[in-house]
mmCIF file of C-alpha atoms in Angstrom:
data_model
loop_
_atom_site.group_PDB
_atom_site.id
_atom_site.type_symbol
_atom_site.label_atom_id
_atom_site.label_comp_id
_atom_site.label_asym_id
_atom_site.label_seq_id
_atom_site.Cartn_x
_atom_site.Cartn_y
_atom_site.Cartn_z
ATOM 1 C CA MET A 1 -17.727 45.172 -28.675
ATOM 2 C CA PRO A 2 -19.938 42.896 -30.376
ATOM 3 C CA SER A 3 -23.108 41.131 -28.507
ATOM 4 C CA SER A 4 -21.104 37.823 -29.745
ATOM 5 C CA LEU A 5 -18.132 38.686 -27.945
ATOM 6 C CA LEU A 6 -19.537 39.740 -24.896
ATOM 7 C CA LEU A 7 -21.607 36.344 -24.702
ATOM 8 C CA LEU A 8 -18.602 34.548 -25.192
ATOM 9 C CA LYS A 9 -16.823 36.300 -22.384
ATOM 10 C CA SER A 10 -19.849 35.704 -19.965
ATOM 11 C CA VAL A 11 -19.700 31.696 -20.857
ATOM 12 C CA LEU A 12 -16.153 31.611 -19.956
ATOM 13 C CA PHE A 13 -16.460 33.197 -17.133
ATOM 14 C CA LEU A 14 -19.231 31.228 -15.725
ATOM 15 C CA HIS A 15 -17.019 28.170 -16.704
ATOM 16 C CA PRO A 16 -13.745 29.136 -15.785
ATOM 17 C CA LYS A 17 -10.387 26.963 -16.311
ATOM 18 C CA PRO A 18 -9.066 25.962 -13.034
ATOM 19 C CA HIS A 19 -5.570 27.259 -13.861
ATOM 20 C CA SER A 20 -6.196 30.184 -15.981
ATOM 21 C CA PHE A 21 -8.564 31.897 -13.409
ATOM 22 C CA PRO A 22 -7.433 31.290 -9.862
ATOM 23 C CA LEU A 23 -9.974 31.800 -6.776
ATOM 24 C CA SER A 24 -8.129 34.844 -5.750
ATOM 25 C CA HIS A 25 -8.655 36.628 -8.967
ATOM 26 C CA ILE A 26 -12.219 35.757 -9.535
ATOM 27 C CA THR A 27 -14.486 38.896 -9.306
ATOM 28 C CA ALA A 28 -17.806 39.040 -8.653
ATOM 29 C CA MET A 29 -20.609 38.829 -11.370
ATOM 30 C CA SER A 30 -23.370 41.026 -11.422
ATOM 31 C CA THR A 31 -26.728 38.831 -9.992
ATOM 32 C CA LYS A 32 -28.340 38.931 -13.547
ATOM 33 C CA THR A 33 -25.170 36.849 -14.682
ATOM 34 C CA LYS A 34 -25.075 34.338 -12.190
ATOM 35 C CA THR A 35 -26.452 30.850 -12.559
ATOM 36 C CA ARG A 36 -28.822 29.419 -10.110
ATOM 37 C CA LEU A 37 -27.433 27.036 -7.954
ATOM 38 C CA ARG A 38 -29.866 24.694 -5.847
ATOM 39 C CA GLY A 39 -27.405 21.801 -4.003
ATOM 40 C CA VAL A 40 -24.030 21.066 -3.400
ATOM 41 C CA VAL A 41 -23.136 17.352 -3.220
ATOM 42 C CA PHE A 42 -19.816 16.083 -1.610
ATOM 43 C CA ASP A 43 -17.308 13.448 -1.649
ATOM 44 C CA MET A 44 -16.374 12.000 1.704
ATOM 45 C CA ASP A 45 -12.856 10.793 2.165
ATOM 46 C CA GLY A 46 -10.414 13.256 1.268
ATOM 47 C CA THR A 47 -13.084 16.211 0.968
ATOM 48 C CA LEU A 48 -15.476 15.889 4.092
ATOM 49 C CA THR A 49 -12.670 14.120 5.836
ATOM 50 C CA VAL A 50 -8.900 14.557 6.204
ATOM 51 C CA PRO A 51 -7.015 11.856 4.092
ATOM 52 C CA VAL A 52 -6.035 8.799 6.553
ATOM 53 C CA ILE A 53 -6.522 5.822 4.166
ATOM 54 C CA ASP A 54 -3.243 5.554 2.358
ATOM 55 C CA PHE A 55 -4.626 4.609 -1.217
ATOM 56 C CA ALA A 56 -1.267 3.271 -2.786
ATOM 57 C CA SER A 57 -0.548 0.864 -0.074
ATOM 58 C CA MET A 58 -4.081 -0.656 -0.195
ATOM 59 C CA TYR A 59 -3.406 -0.965 -3.994
ATOM 60 C CA LYS A 60 -0.074 -2.562 -3.782
ATOM 61 C CA ALA A 61 -1.753 -5.112 -1.256
ATOM 62 C CA VAL A 62 -4.568 -5.709 -3.628
ATOM 63 C CA LEU A 63 -2.693 -5.936 -6.795
ATOM 64 C CA GLY A 64 1.083 -6.962 -5.430
ATOM 65 C CA GLU A 65 3.774 -4.253 -6.132
ATOM 66 C CA THR A 66 4.382 -5.472 -10.059
ATOM 67 C CA GLU A 67 0.911 -5.534 -11.318
ATOM 68 C CA TYR A 68 0.361 -2.064 -8.908
ATOM 69 C CA ARG A 69 3.296 -0.178 -10.981
ATOM 70 C CA ARG A 70 1.842 -1.698 -14.089
ATOM 71 C CA ILE A 71 -1.564 -0.358 -13.912
ATOM 72 C CA ARG A 72 -0.540 2.741 -12.152
ATOM 73 C CA GLN A 73 1.650 3.422 -15.096
ATOM 74 C CA GLU A 74 -1.199 2.753 -17.769
ATOM 75 C CA ASN A 75 -3.600 5.324 -15.552
ATOM 76 C CA PRO A 76 -1.978 8.390 -14.373
ATOM 77 C CA SER A 77 -5.123 9.888 -13.275
ATOM 78 C CA GLY A 78 -5.580 6.681 -10.747
ATOM 79 C CA ILE A 79 -6.388 3.325 -10.417
ATOM 80 C CA ASP A 80 -10.155 2.311 -9.969
ATOM 81 C CA ILE A 81 -9.539 -0.632 -8.012
ATOM 82 C CA LEU A 82 -13.141 -1.343 -7.501
ATOM 83 C CA HIS A 83 -13.701 -1.625 -10.807
ATOM 84 C CA LEU A 84 -10.637 -3.582 -11.799
ATOM 85 C CA ILE A 85 -11.891 -6.289 -9.282
ATOM 86 C CA GLU A 86 -15.266 -7.128 -10.536
ATOM 87 C CA SER A 87 -13.262 -8.723 -13.676
ATOM 88 C CA TRP A 88 -11.582 -11.455 -11.369
ATOM 89 C CA SER A 89 -12.922 -14.602 -10.270
ATOM 90 C CA PRO A 90 -15.451 -14.808 -6.723
ATOM 91 C CA ASP A 91 -12.622 -16.079 -4.596
ATOM 92 C CA GLU A 92 -10.329 -13.256 -5.791
ATOM 93 C CA GLN A 93 -12.591 -10.794 -5.003
ATOM 94 C CA ARG A 94 -13.667 -12.002 -1.691
ATOM 95 C CA LYS A 95 -9.779 -11.726 -0.674
ATOM 96 C CA ALA A 96 -9.382 -8.396 -2.506
ATOM 97 C CA ASN A 97 -12.573 -6.532 -0.417
ATOM 98 C CA GLU A 98 -11.460 -8.241 2.668
ATOM 99 C CA ILE A 99 -8.016 -6.280 2.189
ATOM 100 C CA ILE A 100 -10.014 -3.107 1.000
ATOM 101 C CA LEU A 101 -12.171 -3.492 4.107
ATOM 102 C CA ASP A 102 -9.360 -3.535 6.462
ATOM 103 C CA PHE A 103 -7.989 -0.649 5.168
ATOM 104 C CA GLU A 104 -11.170 1.324 5.709
ATOM 105 C CA ARG A 105 -11.833 -0.093 9.087
ATOM 106 C CA ARG A 106 -8.394 1.463 10.120
ATOM 107 C CA GLY A 107 -9.543 4.493 8.423
ATOM 108 C CA LEU A 108 -12.433 4.830 10.356
ATOM 109 C CA GLU A 109 -10.457 4.597 13.858
ATOM 110 C CA ARG A 110 -8.851 8.312 13.079
ATOM 111 C CA LEU A 111 -11.510 9.591 11.222
ATOM 112 C CA GLN A 112 -11.177 13.120 11.188
ATOM 113 C CA ILE A 113 -13.591 16.158 9.779
ATOM 114 C CA MET A 114 -11.958 18.276 7.022
ATOM 115 C CA PRO A 115 -11.335 21.884 8.365
ATOM 116 C CA GLY A 116 -13.414 24.335 6.567
ATOM 117 C CA ALA A 117 -16.581 21.312 6.269
ATOM 118 C CA ALA A 118 -18.442 22.423 9.463
ATOM 119 C CA GLU A 119 -18.393 26.230 8.525
ATOM 120 C CA LEU A 120 -19.434 25.323 4.817
ATOM 121 C CA CYS A 121 -22.021 23.249 5.644
ATOM 122 C CA GLY A 122 -23.588 25.873 8.033
ATOM 123 C CA PHE A 123 -23.214 28.519 5.122
ATOM 124 C CA LEU A 124 -25.370 26.395 2.944
ATOM 125 C CA ASP A 125 -27.726 25.739 5.724
ATOM 126 C CA SER A 126 -28.090 29.189 6.201
ATOM 127 C CA LYS A 127 -29.170 29.747 2.440
ATOM 128 C CA LYS A 128 -31.079 26.559 2.352
ATOM 129 C CA ILE A 129 -29.303 24.913 -0.288
ATOM 130 C CA ARG A 130 -29.647 21.016 -0.410
ATOM 131 C CA ARG A 131 -26.382 19.299 0.829
ATOM 132 C CA GLY A 132 -25.643 15.136 -0.544
ATOM 133 C CA LEU A 133 -22.908 13.154 -0.334
ATOM 134 C CA ILE A 134 -21.546 10.489 -2.517
ATOM 135 C CA THR A 135 -18.674 8.066 -1.655
ATOM 136 C CA ARG A 136 -16.943 4.967 -2.756
ATOM 137 C CA ASN A 137 -16.572 3.913 1.055
ATOM 138 C CA VAL A 138 -19.190 1.836 3.122
ATOM 139 C CA LYS A 139 -22.279 3.071 4.630
ATOM 140 C CA GLN A 140 -20.619 2.183 8.123
ATOM 141 C CA ALA A 141 -18.279 5.104 7.449
ATOM 142 C CA VAL A 142 -20.943 7.610 6.461
ATOM 143 C CA ASP A 143 -22.666 6.656 9.391
ATOM 144 C CA LEU A 144 -20.097 7.114 11.621
ATOM 145 C CA TYR A 145 -19.591 10.719 10.084
ATOM 146 C CA HIS A 146 -23.120 11.549 10.825
ATOM 147 C CA GLN A 147 -22.891 10.644 14.220
ATOM 148 C CA ARG A 148 -19.282 11.919 15.553
ATOM 149 C CA PHE A 149 -19.686 15.357 13.572
ATOM 150 C CA ASP A 150 -23.452 15.921 13.734
ATOM 151 C CA ILE A 151 -23.514 16.901 10.122
ATOM 152 C CA MET A 152 -25.921 15.203 8.034
ATOM 153 C CA PHE A 153 -26.122 14.456 4.326
ATOM 154 C CA SER A 154 -28.941 13.732 2.444
ATOM 155 C CA PRO A 155 -29.018 11.523 -0.082
ATOM 156 C CA ALA A 156 -25.647 10.110 1.378
ATOM 157 C CA LEU A 157 -24.941 7.335 -0.746
ATOM 158 C CA SER A 158 -21.812 4.769 -0.161
ATOM 159 C CA ARG A 159 -20.693 2.450 -2.400
ATOM 160 C CA GLU A 160 -23.604 -0.105 -1.660
ATOM 161 C CA PHE A 161 -25.239 2.049 -4.112
ATOM 162 C CA ARG A 162 -24.436 0.631 -7.762
ATOM 163 C CA PRO A 163 -23.076 1.762 -9.919
ATOM 164 C CA TYR A 164 -20.761 3.775 -8.076
ATOM 165 C CA LYS A 165 -18.663 7.041 -8.952
ATOM 166 C CA PRO A 166 -17.190 7.699 -11.673
ATOM 167 C CA ASP A 167 -20.556 6.792 -13.494
ATOM 168 C CA PRO A 168 -23.121 9.571 -12.902
ATOM 169 C CA ALA A 169 -25.673 7.301 -11.684
ATOM 170 C CA PRO A 170 -25.391 8.290 -8.055
ATOM 171 C CA LEU A 171 -25.535 12.038 -8.949
ATOM 172 C CA LEU A 172 -28.026 11.472 -11.174
ATOM 173 C CA HIS A 173 -30.213 9.600 -8.483
ATOM 174 C CA ILE A 174 -29.465 12.560 -5.865
ATOM 175 C CA CYS A 175 -30.814 15.172 -8.669
ATOM 176 C CA SER A 176 -33.740 13.314 -9.034
ATOM 177 C CA THR A 177 -34.466 12.821 -5.273
ATOM 178 C CA TRP A 178 -34.050 16.784 -4.797
ATOM 179 C CA ASP A 179 -36.441 17.437 -8.133
ATOM 180 C CA VAL A 180 -33.531 19.664 -9.419
ATOM 181 C CA GLN A 181 -31.347 19.857 -12.825
ATOM 182 C CA PRO A 182 -27.777 18.414 -12.666
ATOM 183 C CA ASN A 183 -26.995 21.708 -13.884
ATOM 184 C CA GLU A 184 -28.202 22.976 -10.480
ATOM 185 C CA VAL A 185 -25.727 20.866 -8.748
ATOM 186 C CA MET A 186 -22.191 21.404 -7.809
ATOM 187 C CA MET A 187 -19.863 18.249 -7.290
ATOM 188 C CA VAL A 188 -16.993 18.775 -4.903
ATOM 189 C CA GLY A 189 -14.490 16.133 -4.716
ATOM 190 C CA ASP A 190 -10.635 15.643 -4.100
ATOM 191 C CA SER A 191 -10.585 13.067 -6.909
ATOM 192 C CA LEU A 192 -10.137 13.979 -10.519
ATOM 193 C CA LYS A 193 -10.990 10.255 -11.993
ATOM 194 C CA ASP A 194 -14.097 9.665 -9.461
ATOM 195 C CA ASP A 195 -15.544 13.017 -8.500
ATOM 196 C CA VAL A 196 -14.756 15.535 -11.429
ATOM 197 C CA ALA A 197 -15.763 12.364 -13.661
ATOM 198 C CA CYS A 198 -19.057 11.650 -12.102
ATOM 199 C CA GLY A 199 -20.159 15.458 -11.824
ATOM 200 C CA LYS A 200 -19.198 16.052 -15.900
ATOM 201 C CA ARG A 201 -20.929 12.783 -16.895
ATOM 202 C CA ALA A 202 -24.063 13.799 -15.026
ATOM 203 C CA GLY A 203 -23.925 17.681 -16.422
ATOM 204 C CA ALA A 204 -22.999 18.974 -13.021
ATOM 205 C CA PHE A 205 -20.703 22.014 -12.276
ATOM 206 C CA THR A 206 -17.633 20.445 -10.701
ATOM 207 C CA CYS A 207 -15.197 21.440 -8.145
ATOM 208 C CA LEU A 208 -11.874 19.935 -8.176
ATOM 209 C CA LEU A 209 -10.340 20.288 -4.029
ATOM 210 C CA ASP A 210 -6.453 19.914 -4.587
ATOM 211 C CA GLU A 211 -4.750 20.620 -0.872
ATOM 212 C CA LYS A 212 -1.358 20.181 -2.023
ATOM 213 C CA GLY A 213 -1.412 20.873 -5.642
ATOM 214 C CA LYS A 214 -1.493 17.197 -6.691
ATOM 215 C CA TYR A 215 -2.782 17.772 -10.024
ATOM 216 C CA ASP A 216 -0.582 20.222 -11.316
ATOM 217 C CA SER A 217 1.999 17.418 -11.474
ATOM 218 C CA ALA A 218 3.353 16.319 -14.988
ATOM 219 C CA ASP A 219 1.618 13.034 -14.669
ATOM 220 C CA PHE A 220 -1.945 14.965 -14.894
ATOM 221 C CA ALA A 221 -0.930 17.109 -17.720
ATOM 222 C CA LYS A 222 -2.464 14.332 -20.654
ATOM 223 C CA VAL A 223 -5.546 13.995 -18.595
ATOM 224 C CA ASP A 224 -8.448 15.022 -20.928
ATOM 225 C CA LEU A 225 -10.868 16.281 -17.796
ATOM 226 C CA GLU A 226 -10.694 19.289 -16.306
ATOM 227 C CA PRO A 227 -12.882 20.852 -13.184
ATOM 228 C CA ASP A 228 -14.872 23.999 -13.691
ATOM 229 C CA PHE A 229 -13.192 25.213 -10.470
ATOM 230 C CA LYS A 230 -10.326 24.091 -8.792
ATOM 231 C CA VAL A 231 -9.466 25.023 -4.871
ATOM 232 C CA SER A 232 -6.912 24.342 -2.054
ATOM 233 C CA SER A 233 -9.159 24.405 0.759
ATOM 234 C CA LEU A 234 -13.186 23.899 1.721
ATOM 235 C CA ALA A 235 -13.153 27.453 3.072
ATOM 236 C CA GLU A 236 -12.320 28.617 -0.861
ATOM 237 C CA VAL A 237 -15.604 26.874 -1.922
ATOM 238 C CA HIS A 238 -17.640 29.199 0.423
ATOM 239 C CA THR A 239 -16.267 32.133 -1.391
ATOM 240 C CA LEU A 240 -16.260 30.538 -4.988
ATOM 241 C CA LEU A 241 -20.097 29.668 -4.478
ATOM 242 C CA GLU A 242 -20.997 33.363 -3.295
ATOM 243 C CA THR A 243 -19.041 34.682 -6.231
ATOM 244 C CA ASN A 244 -20.032 32.538 -9.096
ATOM 245 C CA PHE A 245 -23.648 31.574 -8.443
ATOM 246 C CA ASP A 246 -27.053 32.520 -7.301
ATOM 247 C CA LEU A 247 -27.554 30.750 -4.290
ATOM 248 C CA MET A 248 -31.402 30.005 -4.272
ATOM 249 C CA PRO A 249 -33.335 26.666 -3.018
#
């Protein structure tokens, strides 16, 4: 086989299409061909924690039923409520933020760690791989996660850090803090429009956590954004990292 074809096959394997190369069919690459990975950055809500916030109800409460349906139809990958309300008047923003905070406070009362999160973090610690966190939730939620589950992320950036996801700034900030290159980091999250977009724009590897096959629906067929990897559980991330990367601090 010509060397150019061998190189092309190697590149395609390093960046598999999530639907074309299911995790269960990924075979181990030799150490020489693995890409170095020095850090993993996680989303929090729906990734490190079990989803408890009803975002659809939150958006309807902020926007109203009719406006919610209109915007949802125009944005099949999801509504970016935080950016949307930035163009509103100060009084409208205050009322919207009060609604959002109320939903988030109720979510804190039911905060649960995602199955596999503790084990994955323990594995990363055993390899001395850095762990960071980026969330659009508030600092109070991050602090509670650290306290309740005794698992620390550093840096851990909440929405008080501006600009927030999907802007790449928070991920680039973490890379700078760690003194690593973005292509030595993976962004893991459950949102295509926030987590995968943030990772892609920063130049990092991306992994989409899709527990229930949400992103296989027709709503996302025309979305021009695709993660490097797609998994249905955090346990699969462990296997994915060992299979495809040279884990070196």
